[in-house]
XYZ file of C-alpha atoms in Angstrom:
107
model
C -19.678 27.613 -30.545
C -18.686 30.090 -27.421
C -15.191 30.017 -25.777
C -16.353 28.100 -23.596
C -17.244 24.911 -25.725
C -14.319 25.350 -27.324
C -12.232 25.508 -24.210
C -13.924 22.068 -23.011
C -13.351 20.689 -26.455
C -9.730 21.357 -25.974
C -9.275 19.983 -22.802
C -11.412 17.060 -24.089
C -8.167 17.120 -26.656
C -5.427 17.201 -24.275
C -7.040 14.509 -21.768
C -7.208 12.107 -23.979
C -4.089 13.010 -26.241
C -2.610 9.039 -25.378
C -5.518 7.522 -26.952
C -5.239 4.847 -24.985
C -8.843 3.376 -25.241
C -11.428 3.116 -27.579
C -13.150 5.767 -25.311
C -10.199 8.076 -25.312
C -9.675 8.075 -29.255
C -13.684 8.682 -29.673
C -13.619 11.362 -27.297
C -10.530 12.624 -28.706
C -11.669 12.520 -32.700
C -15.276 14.136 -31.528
C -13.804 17.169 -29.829
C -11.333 17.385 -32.600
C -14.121 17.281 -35.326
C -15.675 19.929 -33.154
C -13.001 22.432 -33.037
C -12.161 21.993 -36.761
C -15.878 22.228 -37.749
C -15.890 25.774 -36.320
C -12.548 27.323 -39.075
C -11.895 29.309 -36.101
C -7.629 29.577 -36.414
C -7.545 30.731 -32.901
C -7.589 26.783 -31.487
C -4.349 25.793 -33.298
C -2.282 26.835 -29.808
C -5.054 24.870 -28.139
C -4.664 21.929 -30.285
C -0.816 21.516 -30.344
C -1.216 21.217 -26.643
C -2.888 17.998 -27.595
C 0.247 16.389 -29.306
C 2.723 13.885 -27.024
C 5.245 11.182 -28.388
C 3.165 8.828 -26.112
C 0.452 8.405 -27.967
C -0.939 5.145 -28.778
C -2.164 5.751 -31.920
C -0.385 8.126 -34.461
C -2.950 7.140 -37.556
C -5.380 9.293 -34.937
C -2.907 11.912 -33.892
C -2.020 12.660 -37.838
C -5.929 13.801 -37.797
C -4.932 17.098 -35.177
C -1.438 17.819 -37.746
C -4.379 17.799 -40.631
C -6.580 19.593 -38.986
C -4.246 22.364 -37.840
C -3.280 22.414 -41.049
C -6.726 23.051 -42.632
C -7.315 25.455 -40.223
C -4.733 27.866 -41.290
C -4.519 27.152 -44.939
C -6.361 30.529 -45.112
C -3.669 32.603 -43.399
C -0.345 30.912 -42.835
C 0.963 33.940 -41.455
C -1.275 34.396 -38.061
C -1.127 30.367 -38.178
C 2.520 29.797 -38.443
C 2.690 31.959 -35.167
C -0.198 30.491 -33.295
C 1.757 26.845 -33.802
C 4.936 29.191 -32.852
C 3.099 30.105 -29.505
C 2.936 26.665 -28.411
C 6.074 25.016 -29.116
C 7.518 25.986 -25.910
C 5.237 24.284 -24.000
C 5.061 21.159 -25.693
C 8.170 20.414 -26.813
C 9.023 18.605 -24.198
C 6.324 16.169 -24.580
C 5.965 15.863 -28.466
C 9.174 16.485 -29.965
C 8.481 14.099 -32.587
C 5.095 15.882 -33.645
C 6.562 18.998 -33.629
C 9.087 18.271 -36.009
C 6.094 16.408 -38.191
C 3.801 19.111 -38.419
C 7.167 21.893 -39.132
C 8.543 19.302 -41.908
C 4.877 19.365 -43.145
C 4.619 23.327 -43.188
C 7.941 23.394 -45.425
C 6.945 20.910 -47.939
């Protein structure tokens, strides 16, 4: 998949982080399953964008902390900073998720 796809697939991510709808948590899960279907680490920034406390439906959002997680299972290091990268601008938004998916790398 080109940067390109995989920048729509992330914005498909982040538009429909509130999963608010049926539509919104089947376009959500489908450009998830896309991004983690490629192993490519360098989404993780891209996908913590798609975290918020809002969200409707946390059984769905615990599918982006598992599938940053199996993304950089492989190399903590470069992950651990990619998920670093984005903190500051989501923190704001998804406090709460940050703290899961930190508590999560620790355990």
């Amino acid at each position: 998949m080109s940067c390109k796809i995989s920048s729509r697939q992330l914005k498909i991510v982040y538009t429909n982080r509130l999963l608010q709808s049926p539509k919104e948590v089947s376009s959500f899960e489908e450009a998830l399953g896309n991004l983690i279907g490629l192993g490519d680490i360098s989404v993780i920034t891209g996908l913590c964008m798609g975290f918020d406390d809002d969200t409707e439906q946390y059984e769905i959002m615990f599918g982006l902390v598992h599938g940053i997680e199996h993304l950089y299972k492989e190399n903590i290091e470069e992950g651990l900073y990619l998920i670093a990268l984005a903190v500051p601008s989501v923190i704001d938004r998804a406090r709460e998720w940050m703290e899961v998916l930190h508590y999560r790398i620790w355990r």
